[in-house]
Coordinates of C-alpha atoms in Angstrom, one line a residue:
M1 CA -34.5 143.8 -45.8
M2 CA -34.1 145.8 -42.6
N3 CA -37.9 146.3 -42.3
D4 CA -38.4 142.5 -42.8
M5 CA -35.8 141.9 -40.1
F6 CA -37.4 144.2 -37.6
D7 CA -40.8 142.6 -38.4
A8 CA -39.4 139.1 -37.8
L9 CA -37.9 140.3 -34.5
N10 CA -41.2 141.8 -33.4
R11 CA -43.9 139.2 -34.0
K12 CA -46.7 139.9 -31.5
V13 CA -49.8 137.9 -32.5
P14 CA -50.0 134.1 -33.0
R15 CA -51.1 134.3 -36.6
E16 CA -47.9 136.1 -37.5
G17 CA -45.7 134.1 -35.1
V18 CA -42.4 132.5 -36.2
R19 CA -43.2 129.0 -37.5
T20 CA -41.0 126.3 -39.1
N21 CA -42.8 126.7 -42.4
R22 CA -42.7 130.5 -42.6
K23 CA -40.0 132.9 -43.9
N24 CA -39.1 134.6 -40.6
I25 CA -36.1 132.5 -39.7
G26 CA -34.8 132.8 -43.3
V27 CA -35.2 136.6 -43.0
L28 CA -33.1 136.6 -39.8
R29 CA -30.5 134.3 -41.4
N30 CA -30.3 136.7 -44.4
A31 CA -29.9 139.7 -42.1
L32 CA -27.0 137.9 -40.2
Q33 CA -25.3 137.1 -43.6
F34 CA -25.8 140.7 -44.6
L35 CA -24.2 142.0 -41.4
D36 CA -21.2 139.6 -41.9
S37 CA -20.7 140.7 -45.5
W38 CA -21.1 144.4 -44.6
E39 CA -18.5 144.0 -41.8
S40 CA -16.2 142.1 -44.3
E41 CA -16.4 145.2 -46.6
L42 CA -15.2 147.3 -43.6
R43 CA -12.2 145.0 -42.9
K44 CA -11.2 144.9 -46.6
G45 CA -11.3 148.7 -46.7
E46 CA -14.1 148.9 -49.2
I47 CA -16.1 151.1 -46.9
T48 CA -15.1 153.6 -44.2
K49 CA -15.7 153.2 -40.4
E50 CA -18.3 155.9 -40.6
M51 CA -20.3 153.8 -43.1
F52 CA -20.7 150.9 -40.7
L53 CA -22.2 150.3 -37.2
T54 CA -20.3 150.9 -34.0
R55 CA -18.6 147.8 -32.7
S56 CA -21.0 147.4 -29.8
T57 CA -24.0 147.8 -32.1
S58 CA -22.8 145.3 -34.6
E59 CA -22.0 142.8 -31.8
G60 CA -25.3 143.4 -30.2
L61 CA -27.2 142.9 -33.4
R62 CA -25.2 139.7 -34.2
V63 CA -26.0 138.3 -30.8
T64 CA -29.7 139.2 -31.1
L65 CA -30.0 137.6 -34.5
S66 CA -28.1 134.5 -33.6
S67 CA -29.8 133.9 -30.3
T68 CA -33.3 134.5 -31.8
I69 CA -32.6 132.1 -34.6
A70 CA -31.3 129.4 -32.2
L71 CA -34.1 129.9 -29.6
C72 CA -36.8 129.8 -32.3
E73 CA -35.4 126.7 -33.8
Y74 CA -35.1 125.0 -30.4
L75 CA -38.6 125.9 -29.3
L76 CA -40.1 124.9 -32.6
S77 CA -38.3 121.6 -33.1
S78 CA -37.4 120.4 -29.5
C79 CA -40.2 121.8 -27.4
G80 CA -43.2 121.3 -29.7
F81 CA -44.1 125.0 -29.9
R82 CA -46.4 125.8 -32.9
Y83 CA -45.2 129.3 -33.1
V84 CA -42.9 131.8 -31.3
L85 CA -43.8 135.4 -30.6
T86 CA -40.4 137.1 -30.9
S87 CA -41.6 140.4 -29.4
K88 CA -41.8 138.6 -26.0
M89 CA -38.0 138.0 -26.2
N90 CA -36.8 141.0 -24.3
Q91 CA -35.4 142.1 -21.0
D92 CA -37.9 144.9 -20.2
P93 CA -39.3 143.2 -17.0
I94 CA -35.7 142.8 -15.7
E95 CA -34.9 146.4 -16.6
C96 CA -38.1 147.6 -14.9
F97 CA -37.2 145.7 -11.7
F98 CA -33.7 147.1 -11.6
G99 CA -35.2 150.6 -12.3
T100 CA -37.5 150.1 -9.3
V101 CA -34.6 149.1 -7.1
R102 CA -32.5 152.2 -8.3
R103 CA -35.5 154.5 -7.7
S104 CA -36.0 153.0 -4.2
G105 CA -32.4 153.8 -3.3
C106 CA -33.2 157.5 -2.9
Q107 CA -30.1 159.5 -4.1
N108 CA -28.1 156.4 -5.0
D109 CA -28.5 155.4 -8.7
H110 CA -25.8 152.8 -8.4
P111 CA -26.5 150.8 -5.2
T112 CA -23.9 148.5 -3.7
M113 CA -24.7 144.8 -3.3
P114 CA -25.7 145.2 0.4
T115 CA -27.9 148.2 -0.5
F116 CA -29.4 146.3 -3.4
L117 CA -30.2 143.3 -1.2
Q118 CA -31.8 145.5 1.5
V119 CA -34.0 147.3 -1.1
Y120 CA -34.9 143.9 -2.6
H121 CA -36.0 142.6 0.8
L122 CA -38.0 145.8 1.5
L123 CA -39.8 145.5 -1.8
S124 CA -40.5 141.9 -1.2
V125 CA -42.1 142.6 2.2
Y126 CA -44.0 145.5 0.7
K127 CA -45.5 143.3 -2.0
L128 CA -46.7 140.9 0.7
I129 CA -48.3 143.4 3.0
R130 CA -49.6 146.0 0.6
P131 CA -53.4 145.8 0.2
P132 CA -54.7 145.3 -3.3
K133 CA -55.7 148.4 -5.3
F134 CA -58.6 146.8 -7.0
G135 CA -60.9 143.8 -6.4
N136 CA -63.4 142.7 -3.9
C137 CA -61.0 141.7 -1.1
Q138 CA -59.4 143.4 1.8
L139 CA -56.3 142.6 3.8
T140 CA -57.0 142.6 7.5
E141 CA -54.5 143.8 10.1
R142 CA -54.2 140.2 11.4
R143 CA -53.1 139.0 7.9
K144 CA -50.8 141.9 7.5
S145 CA -48.9 141.1 10.7
R146 CA -48.9 137.4 9.9
A147 CA -47.4 138.0 6.4
L148 CA -44.8 140.3 7.9
R149 CA -43.9 137.8 10.7
W150 CA -43.6 135.0 8.1
R151 CA -41.3 137.1 5.8
T152 CA -39.0 138.2 8.6
S153 CA -38.8 134.8 10.2
K154 CA -37.9 133.3 6.8
N155 CA -34.9 135.6 6.5
N156 CA -33.5 134.7 10.0

């Protein structure tokens, strides 16, 4: 059952995507019911605390399962999606961005809001004036200065 649950949460190719007529949503519902009954056994004293997940893990899994089911059903029924690739439902790009901001803050792993905003603006300007690594185009000095002037005037 756990293997099927992880498979349903990690669909990567269209032919395996979550569809209305496939078993993936049922697998996720069964996993949610299993989690509920397992937690019920803990509350009744039938199993010990060590035999169950930590509270944060069980809450996180419950939120993941519930939100994945709800989002898949919404996309399939209301938005006309033919399939949903559940492996795309993650926060990796956001974590990557915040990791970049943290690394840019030198010695400060936990930047304050003003520091975060300053680094965000610097990264935004850098992306505008940085020449491309690959391709058949070059960024001239004139364009670099125009992009920089546009960015700084926009913030004032």
